[in-house]
Coordinates of C-alpha atoms in Angstrom, one line a residue:
M1 CA 28.5 4.1 28.6
E2 CA 27.0 1.4 25.7
N3 CA 29.6 1.2 22.8
V4 CA 29.1 -2.0 21.8
N5 CA 26.9 -3.8 19.0
Q6 CA 24.1 -5.8 20.7
T7 CA 22.6 -7.0 17.9
G8 CA 22.1 -10.3 18.9
M9 CA 20.2 -9.5 21.9
V10 CA 18.3 -6.6 21.1
H11 CA 14.4 -6.2 21.5
F12 CA 12.3 -3.3 20.3
H13 CA 8.9 -2.3 21.8
F14 CA 6.8 0.3 20.3
R15 CA 5.8 3.5 21.5
P16 CA 2.4 3.9 22.9
F17 CA -0.5 6.2 21.5
S18 CA -1.7 7.4 24.7
K19 CA -0.9 6.4 28.2
L20 CA -4.4 6.2 29.2
P21 CA -6.2 2.7 28.9
E22 CA -9.5 4.1 27.9
V23 CA -8.1 6.0 25.0
Q24 CA -5.9 2.9 23.9
M25 CA -9.1 0.4 24.4
L26 CA -11.0 2.6 22.0
I27 CA -7.8 3.1 19.5
F28 CA -7.5 -0.9 19.5
V29 CA -11.4 -1.1 18.8
T30 CA -10.9 1.2 16.0
F31 CA -7.6 0.0 14.4
L32 CA -9.8 -3.7 14.5
I33 CA -12.6 -2.3 12.8
M34 CA -10.5 -0.6 9.9
Y35 CA -8.4 -4.0 9.8
L36 CA -11.6 -6.0 9.2
V37 CA -13.3 -4.1 6.8
S38 CA -10.1 -3.5 5.1
M39 CA -9.7 -7.6 4.6
S40 CA -13.1 -8.4 4.0
G41 CA -13.4 -5.3 1.3
N42 CA -10.1 -6.4 -0.5
F43 CA -11.1 -10.1 0.0
S44 CA -14.3 -9.2 -1.5
V45 CA -13.3 -7.2 -4.8
S46 CA -10.8 -10.2 -5.6
L47 CA -13.1 -12.9 -5.3
I48 CA -15.6 -10.8 -7.2
I49 CA -13.1 -10.2 -10.3
W50 CA -12.0 -14.3 -10.1
S51 CA -15.3 -15.2 -10.3
H52 CA -16.7 -13.3 -12.8
H53 CA -16.1 -13.8 -15.9
S54 CA -16.9 -10.5 -17.3
L55 CA -14.0 -9.0 -15.4
H56 CA -11.6 -11.0 -16.7
T57 CA -9.6 -8.0 -18.2
P58 CA -6.5 -6.4 -17.7
M59 CA -8.0 -3.9 -15.7
Y60 CA -10.0 -5.9 -13.5
F61 CA -6.7 -8.1 -13.4
F62 CA -4.2 -5.3 -11.8
L63 CA -6.9 -4.3 -9.3
A64 CA -7.4 -7.9 -8.1
N65 CA -3.6 -8.1 -7.8
L66 CA -3.9 -4.4 -6.1
A67 CA -6.4 -5.9 -3.4
A68 CA -4.5 -9.1 -2.7
L69 CA -1.4 -6.7 -1.6
E70 CA -3.6 -4.7 0.3
I71 CA -4.4 -7.7 1.9
F72 CA -1.1 -9.2 3.2
Y73 CA 0.4 -5.3 3.5
S74 CA -2.1 -4.9 6.2
S75 CA -1.8 -8.0 7.7
T76 CA 2.2 -7.4 8.0
I77 CA 1.3 -4.2 10.3
A78 CA -2.2 -4.7 12.1
P79 CA -2.1 -7.8 14.1
L80 CA 1.5 -6.8 15.7
T81 CA -0.1 -3.3 15.8
L82 CA -3.5 -4.5 17.6
A83 CA -1.2 -6.7 20.3
S84 CA 0.7 -3.9 21.2
V85 CA -1.9 -1.0 21.4
L86 CA -3.6 -3.7 23.7
S87 CA -1.0 -4.6 26.0
P88 CA 2.3 -2.2 25.3
E89 CA 4.5 -3.3 28.1
R90 CA 3.9 -6.9 27.1
T91 CA 4.4 -6.9 23.2
V92 CA 8.0 -7.1 22.2
I93 CA 9.7 -7.6 19.0
S94 CA 13.0 -9.0 18.0
L95 CA 15.7 -7.8 15.8
P96 CA 14.9 -10.5 13.0
G97 CA 11.3 -9.5 13.5
C98 CA 11.6 -6.4 13.2
G99 CA 13.6 -6.9 10.2
V100 CA 11.4 -9.2 8.8
Q101 CA 8.1 -6.8 9.2
M102 CA 10.5 -3.8 7.7
F103 CA 11.1 -6.3 4.8
F104 CA 7.7 -7.1 3.9
F105 CA 6.2 -3.7 4.2
I106 CA 8.8 -2.5 2.3
F107 CA 8.3 -5.0 -0.2
L108 CA 4.4 -4.9 -0.4
G109 CA 4.4 -1.1 -0.2
S110 CA 7.1 -0.5 -2.9
S111 CA 5.0 -3.0 -5.2
D112 CA 1.8 -1.4 -4.3
C113 CA 3.2 1.9 -5.8
I114 CA 4.9 0.5 -8.8
L115 CA 1.3 -1.5 -10.1
L116 CA -0.3 1.7 -9.0
A117 CA 1.8 3.1 -12.1
I118 CA 1.0 0.1 -14.3
M119 CA -2.5 0.9 -13.8
A120 CA -2.1 4.2 -15.2
Y121 CA -0.5 2.7 -18.5
D122 CA -3.3 0.0 -19.1
R123 CA -5.7 3.4 -18.9
F124 CA -3.4 5.5 -21.1
V125 CA -4.1 2.5 -23.8
A126 CA -7.5 1.7 -23.2
I127 CA -8.1 5.5 -23.6
C128 CA -5.7 6.8 -25.8
H129 CA -5.2 3.5 -28.2
P130 CA -8.6 1.7 -27.8
L131 CA -8.3 -0.4 -31.1
R132 CA -5.2 -1.6 -30.4
Y133 CA -6.0 -2.1 -26.5
T134 CA -6.5 -5.9 -26.4
L135 CA -3.1 -6.3 -28.7
I136 CA -0.7 -4.3 -26.7
M137 CA -2.4 -5.1 -23.1
S138 CA -1.7 -8.7 -23.9
W139 CA -2.2 -11.4 -21.0
R140 CA 1.3 -12.2 -21.1
L141 CA 2.7 -8.4 -21.2
C142 CA 0.1 -7.9 -18.0
I143 CA 1.2 -11.4 -15.9
Q144 CA 5.3 -10.1 -16.9
L145 CA 4.2 -6.4 -15.4
S146 CA 2.6 -7.8 -12.3
L147 CA 5.7 -10.1 -11.8
G148 CA 8.5 -7.3 -12.8
S149 CA 6.4 -5.1 -9.6
L150 CA 6.8 -7.9 -7.5
V151 CA 10.6 -8.4 -8.3
L152 CA 11.6 -4.8 -8.2
G153 CA 9.7 -4.1 -4.5
F154 CA 11.5 -7.6 -3.4
T155 CA 14.7 -6.3 -4.6
L156 CA 14.9 -2.8 -3.0
A157 CA 13.2 -4.0 0.2
M158 CA 15.9 -6.6 0.4
Q159 CA 18.8 -4.5 -0.2
L160 CA 17.1 -2.0 2.2
T161 CA 16.7 -4.1 4.7
V162 CA 19.7 -6.1 5.0
L163 CA 21.7 -2.4 5.0
I164 CA 19.9 -1.3 8.0
F165 CA 19.9 -4.1 10.3
Q166 CA 24.0 -4.4 9.5
L167 CA 24.1 -1.3 12.0
P168 CA 24.7 -1.8 15.6
F169 CA 21.6 -0.6 18.2
C170 CA 23.0 0.4 21.4
R171 CA 20.5 3.5 22.3
S172 CA 16.9 3.3 23.5
K173 CA 14.8 0.5 22.0
E174 CA 11.7 2.1 22.2
I175 CA 10.6 2.7 18.3
S176 CA 8.6 6.2 17.8
L177 CA 5.6 4.5 16.2
F178 CA 3.6 1.4 16.2
Y179 CA 5.5 -0.8 13.6
C180 CA 9.3 -1.2 12.2
D181 CA 9.6 1.2 9.8
V182 CA 13.3 2.7 8.2
L183 CA 13.5 6.3 9.8
P184 CA 12.1 5.4 13.2
V185 CA 14.4 1.9 13.8
M186 CA 17.5 4.1 12.1
R187 CA 17.2 6.8 14.8
L188 CA 17.9 4.2 17.6
A189 CA 21.1 3.0 15.5
C190 CA 24.4 4.2 17.4
A191 CA 26.3 4.8 14.2
D192 CA 26.6 7.3 11.3
T193 CA 23.7 6.4 9.2
R194 CA 24.0 8.8 6.1
V195 CA 25.0 6.3 3.8
H196 CA 21.6 4.3 4.8
E197 CA 19.5 7.8 4.7
A198 CA 20.9 8.0 1.4
T199 CA 20.0 4.9 -0.1
L200 CA 16.3 5.4 1.8
F201 CA 16.0 8.5 -0.3
V202 CA 17.2 6.6 -3.6
V203 CA 14.5 3.6 -3.1
S204 CA 12.0 6.6 -2.0
V205 CA 12.7 8.2 -5.7
T206 CA 12.3 4.9 -6.9
V207 CA 8.9 3.8 -5.3
L208 CA 7.2 7.4 -5.1
T209 CA 9.0 10.0 -7.5
I210 CA 9.5 8.0 -11.1
P211 CA 6.2 5.8 -11.0
F212 CA 4.1 9.2 -9.8
L213 CA 6.0 10.9 -12.9
L214 CA 4.8 8.3 -15.2
I215 CA 1.5 8.4 -13.7
S216 CA 0.9 12.3 -14.3
L217 CA 2.4 11.8 -17.9
S218 CA -0.1 9.3 -18.6
Y219 CA -3.1 11.3 -17.3
V220 CA -1.6 14.6 -19.7
F221 CA -2.4 12.2 -22.5
I222 CA -5.4 10.4 -21.0
V223 CA -6.9 14.0 -20.3
A224 CA -6.4 15.2 -24.0
A225 CA -7.8 12.1 -25.3
I226 CA -11.2 12.2 -23.2
L227 CA -11.2 16.0 -24.2
K228 CA -11.6 15.3 -27.8
I229 CA -14.8 12.7 -27.3
S230 CA -17.6 14.2 -28.9
S231 CA -20.3 12.9 -26.3
A232 CA -20.7 14.0 -22.7
E233 CA -21.7 10.4 -22.1
G234 CA -18.5 9.1 -23.2
R235 CA -16.3 11.6 -21.6
H236 CA -18.0 11.1 -18.4
K237 CA -17.6 7.1 -18.8
A238 CA -13.9 7.7 -19.4
F239 CA -13.4 10.4 -16.6
S240 CA -15.2 8.0 -14.2
T241 CA -12.9 4.6 -15.3
C242 CA -10.0 7.0 -13.7
S243 CA -10.7 8.7 -11.0
S244 CA -10.8 6.3 -8.7
H245 CA -7.4 5.0 -9.7
L246 CA -6.2 8.6 -9.3
T247 CA -8.4 8.9 -6.0
V248 CA -5.9 6.0 -4.7
V249 CA -3.4 7.4 -6.1
L250 CA -3.3 10.6 -4.5
L251 CA -4.0 9.2 -1.3
Q252 CA -1.0 6.5 -1.7
Y253 CA 1.7 8.7 -3.2
G254 CA 0.9 11.5 -1.0
C255 CA 1.5 9.8 2.2
G256 CA 4.5 8.0 1.3
S257 CA 6.0 11.4 0.1
L258 CA 5.6 13.1 3.7
I259 CA 7.5 10.8 5.1
Y260 CA 10.3 9.5 2.7
L261 CA 10.9 12.2 0.5
C262 CA 11.6 14.7 3.2
P263 CA 14.8 15.0 4.6
S264 CA 15.6 12.7 7.8
S265 CA 16.4 15.7 9.6
S266 CA 13.0 17.5 9.4
Y267 CA 11.2 13.6 10.3
S268 CA 8.7 14.2 13.1
P269 CA 7.4 11.0 15.4
E270 CA 4.5 12.7 15.9
R271 CA 3.7 13.7 12.3
G272 CA 4.7 10.2 11.3
Q273 CA 2.7 8.4 13.4
V274 CA -1.0 10.5 12.0
V275 CA 0.6 9.7 8.4
S276 CA 1.2 6.2 9.1
V277 CA -1.9 5.5 10.5
V278 CA -3.7 7.1 7.0
Y279 CA -1.7 4.8 4.7
T280 CA -1.5 1.4 6.8
F281 CA -5.0 1.6 8.2
I282 CA -7.1 3.8 6.5
T283 CA -6.1 3.9 2.9
P284 CA -6.8 0.0 2.6
V285 CA -10.2 0.5 4.1
L286 CA -10.6 3.0 1.6
N287 CA -9.0 1.5 -1.7
P288 CA -12.0 -1.2 -2.3
L289 CA -14.6 1.1 -1.7
I290 CA -13.4 4.0 -3.9
Y291 CA -12.9 1.4 -6.6
S292 CA -16.3 -0.6 -6.0
M293 CA -18.1 3.2 -5.7
R294 CA -16.6 4.5 -8.9
N295 CA -16.6 1.2 -11.0
R296 CA -19.9 0.3 -12.5
E297 CA -19.0 -2.9 -13.9
L298 CA -17.5 -3.7 -10.4
K299 CA -20.3 -2.6 -8.4
D300 CA -22.8 -4.6 -10.4
A301 CA -21.0 -7.7 -9.9
L302 CA -21.0 -6.8 -6.0
K303 CA -24.7 -6.0 -5.9
R304 CA -25.3 -9.6 -8.0
A305 CA -23.3 -11.7 -5.8
M306 CA -25.1 -10.0 -2.7
M307 CA -28.3 -10.6 -4.2
R308 CA -27.2 -14.7 -5.0
F309 CA -25.8 -14.7 -1.2
L310 CA -29.1 -13.2 0.8
I311 CA -31.6 -14.6 -1.8
P312 CA -30.8 -18.0 -2.7
Q313 CA -31.6 -19.9 -5.8
T314 CA -34.7 -22.3 -5.2
Q315 CA -34.4 -25.6 -6.8

């Protein structure tokens, strides 16, 4: 019986989606396309915002930060996932490698969620206090809020990752997912994980529940302010600037809550697999599409950039 701590020699491998090579290849192609689309979409959003002076406003500054986070977030998960789908028996990850992937997953995912709450505050100030908007949302405050989301995400990720990887791993080394997520890795430990599960719950509440409550409170005031607008065109414009953000919030927080705010005893690897695909592959694809389709200024800037690319200016 394996009772000793084997931490120094542990390697993990990921559970394949299917035992059929044809299905695995189909999944590989689908994931590859989604990864490339998410990378190109988020990179395009960042580049367009950076290159167009008219988009140098707090709202687009936060949107560019969100797109950059999505690029790194996707790159933390997708390459190793694609390798494991293509060759599941050859793709293994060492204990330190698993820890690094988990750290960046928690760090970038947490920062993403906190940034969405900051973006809700930005919309609240813009709609409820339009005359004081430029005074309140100064560039100094925007940079401080953006850095604050990174610092808080980094701190939570470091504490949780270090705590989890102090556990001894003595059982099956197959992770019941396609990346090193917290709950599947904790299930491989041969020690009492109640403290770790409690810590995960506290981190989840900090990252998901508190920001979502702040977002909900912001939108209560936003909707109340919008309903007071006399013109239908003004109400429509105000709603359109918020609808894209609200759609992304529901996707991000809804999926995260299904995994991290439920009791760990009720965790299902099958459900975790499906929900994880949504927020690691599908959501990064949808985010730039949602913002570019629902935001007229960004859409117009993208169209102008495409026209300049397709029809070069003649000398």
